[in-house]
Amino acid sequence: MKTGLPGRILNDMRTDIIREVYPIGSRLPSERELSQKYDASRFAVREAIAVLAQGGFVETHPQSGTYVRDFFKFGSLDTLVQVLRVRRAIDRQTLESLLNFRHITETTAAAEAALRITEDESEHLSENLERKKSHLGDIAALSECDFDFHHTIIGISGNTISRLVFQSFKPIYSFFTDFFYSIKGVPEASLKLNVKLLAALTHHDAAASRRAMEDTLKFGEKKVYEAIKGGGSVILLDR
Amino acid sequence: MKTGLPGRILNDMRTDIIREVYPIGSRLPSERELSQKYDASRFAVREAIAVLAQGGFVETHPQSGTYVRDFFKFGSLDTLVQVLRVRRAIDRQTLESLLNFRHITETTAAAEAALRITEDESEHLSENLERKKSHLGDIAALSECDFDFHHTIIGISGNTISRLVFQSFKPIYSFFTDFFYSIKGVPEASLKLNVKLLAALTHHDAAASRRAMEDTLKFGEKKVYEAIKGGGSVILLDR
DNA sequence: TCTTGACAATTGGTTATACCAGTTTATTAA
DNA sequence: TTAATAAACTGGTATAACCAATTGTCAAGA
């Protein structure tokens, strides 16, 4: 993510906070102690702490110390993404929320996009699927195509908020798609559904686009739920 | 927002970036120049820049300089909120996106919340409306109640993502509600709609809850569109 | 005139040291 | 045991300095 010394300290400390090495409410070691631990100057540590504070992970109390905040309660969407990125695991409720959220926003976006799509945009999506078709074995490429495909459609729909929210998930998007596309037969089946969706969009058919997006997402949801069936309350996202 | 010297420098620089004093792609003054400008040490400036970089507003190139990023294109939802907070203005498309987004997510949330709401939660919402009723002239109090009311319902719905997204808007929520509740007759009418919504929720009637939420949001949208009718493409949010 | 090469200035990255003003803790005196 | 006091520690801030790499300048050479 971030490079440089303060960046590494930042990542390390954030990981420690998320992994509850420093539990919520606890006091972090003093800046001087941390600078010793990381064999760095106090300023490298201070930069890291400043970013953590901005991100809502800690709050500093002058002349007292730096304390871990309840970032789950007060955090933003970015916070959740960062937590998932470090944990590489997601609890069932959050996963369901995520799939449900996508369903709601993206079916609406597809219907709206059908009314607004231009030829250039249609062409872009077509190229995206061509690329997907020629990389059916390359999971990383498929993941990238998938993100771009959905991101583009939401962009065409014109809803800035939905687009930014979707964009916020980019850092962890591949956690899901890498898993998804590694299931036998999925790349082909997914491509077929995407093609159908693109056709509906190109024909400016809002209702059909909504249905096609619904089918696309439902297919993904089905595969995910099949895979985690009987699993615990926490689903690992490790590839 | 943030206090302390680096915090003030951060706010100032962020404002300059958003106001395009430093346009996208341009190079910021060197750290040494900035520290002179703010009559502060280089490290206060460095802390501010580190936070700006983390927020996606700038990127630093060692031995070259710090450059303004295209934060609209690559930013997250938080970025948009920060931009709106500084600009105190919103363009029509983003406003429509926002209202549309709320409509989609919150009507669904209301329906879901009807199926899950407990007596305690029902009680909390009831108290919220009592407070609203007894503060019909206090716009700040009404705004706070409004946020809590909707936030609570989304929370009851169980969708973590929707809740976090809604929470992300907290810093600018009052920009809209302060304006909304200052319209004659609105506090009373709004309260009536809220009461109806709460009744539907308490009766675990999902369909009625969805309709009631729809009515509540539509009322707000109507008032907003009436007010900005004929306005330019940018709507001021100044109270 | 145009290119090239060398050198100086500038930039962000990093460290060390120091002082301040409060807080916390330990110590001491009552 | 308690209260007053002093010492130690904390984050906030500033100054000075060095490094490595880039950029800009400008003179020498083609």
Coordinates of C-alpha atoms (C1' of nucleotides) in Angstrom, one line a residue:
Chain A
M1 CA 0.0 0.0 0.0
K2 CA 2.1 2.8 1.2
T3 CA 5.9 2.8 0.9
G4 CA 8.6 4.5 2.9
L5 CA 9.4 4.1 6.6
P6 CA 6.3 5.9 8.0
G7 CA 4.2 3.9 5.6
R8 CA 5.5 0.6 6.9
I9 CA 5.1 1.7 10.5
L10 CA 1.5 2.8 9.6
N11 CA 0.6 -0.6 8.1
D12 CA 2.2 -2.4 11.0
M13 CA 0.4 -0.4 13.7
R14 CA -2.9 -0.5 11.8
T15 CA -2.6 -4.3 11.6
D16 CA -1.8 -4.5 15.3
I17 CA -4.8 -2.4 16.1
I18 CA -7.2 -4.4 13.8
R19 CA -5.8 -7.7 15.2
E20 CA -6.4 -6.3 18.7
V21 CA -2.8 -6.5 19.7
Y22 CA -3.8 -3.1 21.0
P23 CA -7.4 -3.6 22.0
I24 CA -10.0 -0.9 21.7
G25 CA -9.7 1.6 24.5
S26 CA -6.2 0.6 25.3
R27 CA -3.2 3.0 25.3
L28 CA -0.6 2.6 22.6
P29 CA 3.1 2.6 23.7
S30 CA 4.5 6.1 23.8
E31 CA 5.9 7.6 20.7
R32 CA 9.4 7.2 22.1
E33 CA 8.9 3.6 22.8
L34 CA 7.4 3.0 19.3
S35 CA 10.3 4.7 17.7
Q36 CA 12.6 2.4 19.5
K37 CA 10.5 -0.7 18.5
Y38 CA 10.6 0.2 14.8
D39 CA 14.2 1.5 15.1
A40 CA 13.0 4.8 13.6
S41 CA 12.8 8.4 14.6
R42 CA 9.9 9.8 16.5
F43 CA 8.7 11.7 13.5
A44 CA 8.3 8.6 11.4
V45 CA 6.1 7.3 14.2
R46 CA 4.2 10.6 14.5
E47 CA 3.4 10.6 10.8
A48 CA 2.0 7.1 11.1
I49 CA -0.1 8.1 14.1
A50 CA -1.4 11.2 12.4
V51 CA -2.7 9.0 9.6
L52 CA -4.2 6.5 12.0
A53 CA -5.9 9.4 13.8
Q54 CA -7.4 10.7 10.6
G55 CA -8.6 7.3 9.7
G56 CA -10.5 7.1 13.0
F57 CA -8.4 4.3 14.4
V58 CA -6.8 6.2 17.3
E59 CA -7.1 9.5 19.1
T60 CA -4.3 11.3 20.9
H61 CA -4.6 12.9 24.2
P62 CA -1.8 15.3 24.8
Q63 CA 0.3 14.7 27.9
S64 CA -1.4 11.4 28.3
G65 CA -1.1 9.1 25.3
T66 CA -2.6 7.7 22.2
Y67 CA -5.7 5.5 22.6
V68 CA -7.4 3.0 20.3
R69 CA -10.9 4.1 19.2
D70 CA -13.9 2.0 18.6
F71 CA -13.4 2.1 14.8
F72 CA -16.3 -0.3 14.1
K73 CA -18.8 1.9 15.7
F74 CA -17.6 5.3 14.5
G75 CA -15.8 4.3 11.3
S76 CA -16.8 4.9 7.7
L77 CA -17.0 2.5 4.8
D78 CA -13.3 2.9 4.2
T79 CA -12.6 1.7 7.7
L80 CA -14.6 -1.5 7.0
V81 CA -12.6 -2.1 3.8
Q82 CA -9.3 -1.6 5.6
V83 CA -10.4 -4.0 8.4
L84 CA -11.4 -6.7 5.9
R85 CA -8.2 -6.2 4.0
V86 CA -6.2 -6.9 7.1
R87 CA -8.3 -9.6 8.5
R88 CA -8.8 -11.4 5.2
A89 CA -12.0 -12.7 6.7
I90 CA -15.6 -11.6 6.8
D91 CA -18.4 -12.5 9.1
R92 CA -21.6 -13.9 7.7
Q93 CA -23.7 -10.8 8.4
T94 CA -21.4 -8.4 6.7
L95 CA -21.1 -10.8 3.7
E96 CA -24.9 -10.9 3.5
S97 CA -25.1 -7.2 3.8
L98 CA -22.6 -6.8 1.0
L99 CA -24.3 -9.1 -1.4
N100 CA -27.7 -7.6 -0.5
F101 CA -26.4 -4.1 -1.0
R102 CA -24.9 -4.9 -4.4
H103 CA -28.2 -6.5 -5.4
I104 CA -30.2 -3.4 -4.5
T105 CA -27.9 -0.8 -6.0
E106 CA -26.7 -2.6 -9.1
T107 CA -30.1 -3.8 -10.4
T108 CA -31.3 -0.3 -10.2
A109 CA -28.1 1.0 -11.8
A110 CA -28.5 -1.5 -14.7
A111 CA -32.0 -0.3 -15.4
E112 CA -30.9 3.3 -15.4
A113 CA -27.8 2.6 -17.5
A114 CA -30.0 1.0 -20.2
L115 CA -31.7 4.4 -20.7
R116 CA -28.4 6.3 -20.8
I117 CA -25.8 4.1 -22.4
T118 CA -24.0 5.5 -25.5
E119 CA -22.4 3.6 -28.3
D120 CA -18.9 4.3 -27.0
E121 CA -19.8 2.9 -23.6
S122 CA -21.4 -0.1 -25.2
E123 CA -18.2 -0.6 -27.2
H124 CA -16.2 -0.4 -24.0
L125 CA -18.2 -3.0 -22.3
S126 CA -18.0 -5.2 -25.4
E127 CA -14.2 -4.9 -25.4
N128 CA -14.3 -5.8 -21.7
L129 CA -16.1 -9.0 -22.4
E130 CA -13.8 -9.8 -25.3
R131 CA -10.9 -9.5 -22.9
K132 CA -12.7 -11.7 -20.4
K133 CA -13.4 -14.3 -23.1
S134 CA -9.7 -14.5 -24.1
H135 CA -8.6 -14.8 -20.5
L136 CA -10.9 -17.5 -19.2
G137 CA -8.1 -19.2 -17.4
D138 CA -6.4 -16.1 -15.9
I139 CA -8.2 -15.5 -12.6
A140 CA -6.5 -12.2 -11.9
A141 CA -7.5 -10.9 -15.4
L142 CA -11.1 -12.1 -14.8
S143 CA -11.3 -10.3 -11.5
E144 CA -10.1 -7.1 -13.1
C145 CA -12.6 -7.4 -15.9
D146 CA -15.4 -8.1 -13.5
F147 CA -14.7 -5.0 -11.5
D148 CA -14.4 -2.9 -14.5
F149 CA -17.6 -4.3 -16.0
H150 CA -19.7 -3.5 -13.0
H151 CA -18.0 -0.3 -12.2
T152 CA -18.6 0.9 -15.8
I153 CA -22.3 0.1 -15.7
I154 CA -22.7 1.9 -12.4
G155 CA -20.8 4.8 -13.9
I156 CA -23.2 4.8 -16.9
S157 CA -26.2 4.9 -14.6
G158 CA -25.0 8.3 -13.6
N159 CA -25.3 7.7 -9.8
T160 CA -22.2 9.2 -8.4
I161 CA -22.8 7.9 -4.9
S162 CA -23.2 4.3 -6.0
R163 CA -20.1 4.6 -8.1
L164 CA -18.0 5.9 -5.3
V165 CA -19.3 3.3 -2.9
F166 CA -18.5 0.5 -5.4
Q167 CA -15.1 2.1 -5.9
S168 CA -14.5 2.0 -2.2
F169 CA -14.6 -1.8 -2.3
K170 CA -11.8 -2.0 -4.9
P171 CA -9.0 -2.9 -2.5
I172 CA -10.9 -6.1 -1.4
Y173 CA -12.9 -6.8 -4.5
S174 CA -10.5 -9.5 -5.7
F175 CA -10.8 -11.3 -2.4
F176 CA -14.3 -12.4 -3.6
T177 CA -13.8 -12.7 -7.4
D178 CA -10.5 -14.6 -7.1
F179 CA -12.5 -17.2 -5.2
F180 CA -15.5 -17.0 -7.4
Y181 CA -13.7 -17.4 -10.7
S182 CA -11.6 -20.3 -9.5
I183 CA -14.8 -22.4 -9.3
K184 CA -15.0 -24.9 -12.2
G185 CA -17.3 -23.7 -15.0
V186 CA -17.9 -20.3 -13.4
P187 CA -15.9 -18.1 -15.9
E188 CA -17.8 -19.5 -18.8
A189 CA -21.2 -19.2 -17.1
S190 CA -20.4 -15.8 -15.8
L191 CA -19.4 -14.6 -19.3
K192 CA -22.6 -15.9 -20.8
L193 CA -24.6 -13.9 -18.2
N194 CA -22.6 -10.8 -18.8
V195 CA -23.2 -11.0 -22.6
K196 CA -26.9 -11.2 -22.0
L197 CA -26.7 -8.2 -19.7
L198 CA -24.8 -6.2 -22.3
A199 CA -27.2 -7.1 -25.0
A200 CA -30.1 -5.8 -22.9
L201 CA -28.2 -2.6 -22.1
T202 CA -27.4 -2.1 -25.8
H203 CA -31.0 -2.4 -26.7
H204 CA -31.9 0.2 -24.1
D205 CA -34.2 -2.3 -22.5
A206 CA -34.4 -1.2 -18.8
A207 CA -36.5 -4.1 -17.6
A208 CA -34.5 -6.7 -19.3
S209 CA -31.3 -5.1 -18.1
R210 CA -32.5 -5.2 -14.5
R211 CA -33.4 -8.9 -14.9
A212 CA -30.1 -9.7 -16.5
M213 CA -28.2 -7.9 -13.7
E214 CA -30.3 -9.8 -11.2
D215 CA -29.4 -13.1 -12.8
T216 CA -25.7 -12.2 -12.9
L217 CA -25.7 -11.2 -9.2
K218 CA -27.9 -14.1 -8.1
F219 CA -25.5 -16.5 -9.9
G220 CA -22.6 -15.1 -7.9
E221 CA -24.6 -15.2 -4.6
K222 CA -25.6 -18.8 -5.2
K223 CA -22.0 -19.9 -5.8
V224 CA -20.8 -18.1 -2.7
Y225 CA -23.5 -19.5 -0.4
E226 CA -22.9 -23.0 -1.8
A227 CA -19.2 -22.7 -0.9
I228 CA -19.7 -21.4 2.6
K229 CA -22.6 -23.7 3.4
G230 CA -22.1 -25.1 6.9
G231 CA -19.1 -22.8 7.5
G232 CA -18.7 -20.9 10.7
S233 CA -19.8 -17.4 11.3
V234 CA -16.6 -16.1 9.8
I235 CA -15.6 -16.7 6.3
L236 CA -12.0 -16.7 5.3
L237 CA -11.0 -14.7 2.3
D238 CA -7.6 -16.2 1.7
R239 CA -7.0 -17.3 -1.8
Chain B
M1 CA -12.4 19.1 12.8
K2 CA -8.8 18.5 13.8
T3 CA -7.0 20.7 16.2
G4 CA -3.4 21.5 16.7
L5 CA -1.0 23.0 14.4
P6 CA -0.7 20.2 11.9
G7 CA -4.5 19.9 11.9
R8 CA -4.9 23.5 11.0
I9 CA -2.3 23.2 8.2
L10 CA -4.1 20.1 7.0
N11 CA -7.5 21.8 6.8
D12 CA -6.0 24.9 5.1
M13 CA -4.2 22.9 2.5
R14 CA -7.1 20.6 1.8
T15 CA -9.3 23.6 1.4
D16 CA -6.8 25.1 -1.0
I17 CA -6.7 21.9 -3.0
I18 CA -10.5 21.5 -3.1
R19 CA -10.9 25.2 -4.1
E20 CA -8.3 24.6 -6.8
V21 CA -5.8 27.1 -5.5
Y22 CA -3.6 24.1 -6.3
P23 CA -5.3 22.6 -9.3
I24 CA -5.3 18.9 -10.1
G25 CA -1.9 17.8 -11.4
S26 CA -0.1 20.9 -10.1
R27 CA 2.8 20.7 -7.8
L28 CA 2.5 22.0 -4.3
P29 CA 5.1 24.4 -2.9
S30 CA 8.0 22.5 -1.3
E31 CA 7.7 21.5 2.3
R32 CA 10.2 24.2 3.2
E33 CA 8.2 26.9 1.5
L34 CA 5.0 25.7 3.1
S35 CA 6.6 25.6 6.5
Q36 CA 7.6 29.2 6.0
K37 CA 4.1 30.1 4.8
Y38 CA 2.5 28.6 7.9
D39 CA 5.3 29.8 10.2
A40 CA 5.6 26.2 11.4
S41 CA 8.2 23.5 11.3
R42 CA 8.7 21.2 8.4
F43 CA 7.3 18.4 10.4
A44 CA 4.0 20.0 11.0
V45 CA 3.7 20.3 7.2
R46 CA 4.9 16.8 6.7
E47 CA 2.2 15.4 9.0
A48 CA -0.5 17.3 7.1
I49 CA 0.8 16.1 3.8
A50 CA 0.9 12.5 5.0
V51 CA -2.8 12.7 5.9
L52 CA -3.6 14.4 2.6
A53 CA -1.7 11.6 0.8
Q54 CA -3.6 8.9 2.7
G55 CA -6.9 10.6 1.8
G56 CA -6.0 10.5 -1.8
F57 CA -5.7 14.2 -2.3
V58 CA -2.0 14.3 -3.1
E59 CA 0.9 12.0 -4.0
T60 CA 4.5 12.6 -3.2
H61 CA 7.3 12.0 -5.5
P62 CA 10.6 12.0 -3.7
Q63 CA 13.2 14.5 -5.0
S64 CA 10.6 16.1 -7.1
G65 CA 7.6 17.3 -5.2
T66 CA 4.1 16.7 -4.0
Y67 CA 1.4 16.7 -6.6
V68 CA -2.4 17.1 -6.5
R69 CA -4.2 13.9 -7.5
D70 CA -7.5 13.6 -9.3
F71 CA -9.4 12.9 -6.2
F72 CA -12.8 13.0 -7.9
K73 CA -11.8 10.1 -10.1
F74 CA -9.9 8.0 -7.6
G75 CA -11.4 9.1 -4.4
S76 CA -13.8 7.2 -2.1
L77 CA -17.1 8.2 -0.6
D78 CA -15.3 10.0 2.2
T79 CA -13.5 12.1 -0.3
L80 CA -16.8 13.3 -1.7
V81 CA -18.1 14.1 1.7
Q82 CA -15.0 16.2 2.5
V83 CA -15.3 18.0 -0.8
L84 CA -18.9 18.9 -0.2
R85 CA -18.0 20.0 3.4
V86 CA -15.5 22.5 2.1
R87 CA -17.4 23.6 -1.0
R88 CA -20.7 23.9 0.8
A89 CA -22.3 23.4 -2.5
I90 CA -23.4 20.4 -4.5
D91 CA -24.0 20.0 -8.2
R92 CA -27.4 18.8 -9.5
Q93 CA -26.3 15.4 -10.6
T94 CA -24.7 14.6 -7.3
L95 CA -27.7 15.8 -5.4
E96 CA -30.0 13.7 -7.6
S97 CA -27.6 10.7 -7.1
L98 CA -27.8 11.2 -3.4
L99 CA -31.6 11.4 -3.2
N100 CA -31.9 8.5 -5.5
F101 CA -29.4 6.5 -3.5
R102 CA -31.2 7.1 -0.3
H103 CA -34.5 6.2 -1.9
I104 CA -33.2 2.8 -3.1
T105 CA -31.4 1.8 0.1
E106 CA -33.7 3.2 2.7
T107 CA -37.0 1.9 1.4
T108 CA -35.4 -1.6 1.3
A109 CA -34.0 -1.0 4.8
A110 CA -37.4 0.0 6.1
A111 CA -39.0 -3.2 4.8
E112 CA -36.3 -5.3 6.3
A113 CA -36.4 -3.4 9.6
A114 CA -40.1 -4.2 9.9
L115 CA -39.3 -7.8 10.1
R116 CA -36.5 -7.5 12.7
I117 CA -37.5 -4.6 14.9
T118 CA -37.5 -5.4 18.6
E119 CA -39.5 -3.6 21.3
D120 CA -36.5 -1.8 22.6
E121 CA -35.7 -0.5 19.2
S122 CA -39.3 0.5 18.7
E123 CA -39.1 2.3 22.0
H124 CA -36.0 4.1 21.0
L125 CA -37.6 5.4 17.8
S126 CA -40.7 6.4 19.7
E127 CA -38.5 8.5 22.1
N128 CA -36.8 10.0 19.1
L129 CA -40.1 11.3 17.7
E130 CA -41.1 12.5 21.1
R131 CA -37.9 14.6 21.2
K132 CA -38.6 15.8 17.7
K133 CA -42.2 16.8 18.7
S134 CA -41.0 18.9 21.6
H135 CA -38.3 20.7 19.5
L136 CA -40.3 21.6 16.5
G137 CA -38.8 25.1 16.5
D138 CA -35.2 24.0 17.1
I139 CA -33.7 23.2 13.7
A140 CA -30.4 21.9 15.0
A141 CA -32.3 19.4 17.3
L142 CA -34.6 18.4 14.4
S143 CA -31.6 17.7 12.2
E144 CA -30.0 15.5 14.9
C145 CA -33.3 13.6 15.4
D146 CA -33.7 13.1 11.7
F147 CA -30.2 11.6 11.3
D148 CA -30.7 9.4 14.3
F149 CA -34.1 8.2 13.1
H150 CA -32.9 7.1 9.7
H151 CA -29.7 5.8 11.0
T152 CA -31.5 3.7 13.6
I153 CA -33.8 2.2 11.0
I154 CA -31.0 1.3 8.7
G155 CA -29.2 -0.2 11.7
I156 CA -32.3 -2.3 12.6
S157 CA -32.4 -3.6 9.0
G158 CA -29.1 -5.3 9.7
N159 CA -27.3 -4.1 6.6
T160 CA -23.9 -3.1 7.8
I161 CA -22.9 -1.6 4.5
S162 CA -25.9 0.6 4.2
R163 CA -25.4 1.8 7.8
L164 CA -21.8 2.6 7.2
V165 CA -22.5 4.5 4.0
F166 CA -25.2 6.5 5.7
Q167 CA -22.8 7.2 8.6
S168 CA -20.3 8.5 6.1
F169 CA -22.6 11.3 5.3
K170 CA -23.0 12.5 8.9
P171 CA -20.5 15.4 8.5
I172 CA -22.7 17.0 5.8
Y173 CA -26.1 15.7 6.8
S174 CA -27.2 18.8 8.5
F175 CA -26.4 20.9 5.4
F176 CA -29.6 19.4 3.9
T177 CA -31.7 19.0 7.0
D178 CA -31.1 22.5 8.3
F179 CA -32.4 23.8 5.1
F180 CA -35.2 21.3 4.9
Y181 CA -36.6 21.9 8.4
S182 CA -36.4 25.7 8.1
I183 CA -39.2 25.5 5.5
K184 CA -42.5 26.5 6.9
G185 CA -44.7 23.6 7.9
V186 CA -42.1 21.0 7.2
P187 CA -41.3 20.0 10.8
E188 CA -44.9 19.2 11.5
A189 CA -45.5 17.4 8.2
S190 CA -42.3 15.5 8.5
L191 CA -43.1 14.4 12.0
K192 CA -46.5 13.1 10.9
L193 CA -44.9 11.0 8.2
N194 CA -42.3 9.6 10.7
V195 CA -45.1 8.6 13.1
K196 CA -46.8 6.7 10.3
L197 CA -43.5 5.0 9.4
L198 CA -42.9 4.0 13.0
A199 CA -46.4 2.6 13.3
A200 CA -45.8 0.4 10.3
L201 CA -42.5 -0.8 11.6
T202 CA -44.0 -1.6 15.0
H203 CA -46.7 -3.6 13.4
H204 CA -44.0 -5.6 11.5
D205 CA -45.7 -4.6 8.3
A206 CA -42.9 -4.7 5.7
A207 CA -44.9 -3.5 2.7
A208 CA -46.5 -0.6 4.7
S209 CA -43.1 0.3 6.1
R210 CA -41.6 0.5 2.6
R211 CA -44.4 2.7 1.5
A212 CA -44.2 4.9 4.5
M213 CA -40.4 5.4 4.0
E214 CA -41.1 6.1 0.4
D215 CA -43.6 8.8 1.4
T216 CA -41.1 10.2 3.9
L217 CA -38.3 10.5 1.4
K218 CA -40.5 11.7 -1.4
F219 CA -41.7 14.5 0.8
G220 CA -38.1 15.6 1.3
E221 CA -37.2 15.2 -2.3
K222 CA -40.3 17.3 -3.3
K223 CA -39.4 20.1 -1.0
V224 CA -35.8 20.1 -2.2
Y225 CA -36.7 20.2 -5.8
E226 CA -39.2 22.9 -5.3
A227 CA -36.6 25.0 -3.6
I228 CA -33.9 24.6 -6.2
K229 CA -36.3 24.9 -9.1
G230 CA -34.8 27.0 -11.8
G231 CA -31.5 27.2 -9.9
G232 CA -28.2 26.7 -11.6
S233 CA -26.3 23.5 -11.9
V234 CA -24.7 24.1 -8.5
I235 CA -26.8 24.3 -5.4
L236 CA -25.4 26.2 -2.4
L237 CA -25.6 24.5 0.9
D238 CA -25.0 27.5 3.1
R239 CA -27.5 27.9 5.8
Chain C
dT1 C1' 23.0 26.2 -33.6
dC2 C1' 22.3 22.2 -31.3
dT3 C1' 23.6 18.6 -28.3
dT4 C1' 25.9 16.9 -24.3
dG5 C1' 27.9 16.6 -19.9
dA6 C1' 29.0 18.2 -15.5
dC7 C1' 27.8 20.7 -11.6
dA8 C1' 25.0 23.1 -8.3
dA9 C1' 20.5 23.8 -6.3
dT10 C1' 16.4 21.8 -4.8
dT11 C1' 13.3 18.1 -3.2
dG12 C1' 11.3 14.7 -0.2
dG13 C1' 13.1 11.1 3.4
dT14 C1' 15.0 10.6 7.8
dT15 C1' 17.4 11.3 12.1
dA16 C1' 19.0 13.6 16.4
dT17 C1' 18.4 16.8 19.9
dA18 C1' 16.0 19.9 22.6
dC19 C1' 12.4 22.4 25.0
dC20 C1' 7.5 23.2 26.5
dA21 C1' 3.3 22.4 29.1
dG22 C1' 0.5 19.5 31.1
dT23 C1' -0.4 14.6 33.3
dT24 C1' 0.8 10.8 35.9
dT25 C1' 3.3 8.6 39.3
dA26 C1' 6.4 8.3 43.1
dT27 C1' 8.1 10.3 47.0
dT28 C1' 8.1 12.8 51.0
dA29 C1' 6.4 15.4 54.8
dA30 C1' 2.6 16.2 57.9
Chain D
dT1 C1' -3.1 7.6 56.3
dT2 C1' -3.3 11.6 53.9
dA3 C1' -1.8 15.6 51.6
dA4 C1' 1.6 18.2 49.4
dT5 C1' 5.5 18.1 46.5
dA6 C1' 8.8 16.7 43.2
dA7 C1' 10.2 13.7 39.6
dA8 C1' 9.3 11.3 35.4
dC9 C1' 6.8 10.9 31.4
dT10 C1' 3.7 12.4 27.5
dG11 C1' 2.4 14.4 23.2
dG12 C1' 3.3 19.1 20.6
dT13 C1' 6.7 21.7 18.3
dA14 C1' 11.0 23.7 16.5
dT15 C1' 15.9 23.7 14.8
dA16 C1' 19.6 21.8 12.4
dA17 C1' 21.5 18.6 9.6
dC18 C1' 22.5 14.9 6.3
dC19 C1' 21.2 11.7 2.3
dA20 C1' 20.0 10.4 -2.4
dA21 C1' 17.9 11.5 -6.4
dT22 C1' 16.0 14.7 -9.6
dT23 C1' 16.0 19.1 -11.9
dG24 C1' 17.8 23.2 -13.9
dT25 C1' 21.7 25.7 -15.5
dC26 C1' 25.3 26.6 -18.3
dA27 C1' 29.5 26.0 -20.5
dA28 C1' 32.1 23.0 -23.5
dG29 C1' 32.1 20.4 -27.6
dA30 C1' 30.1 18.8 -32.1

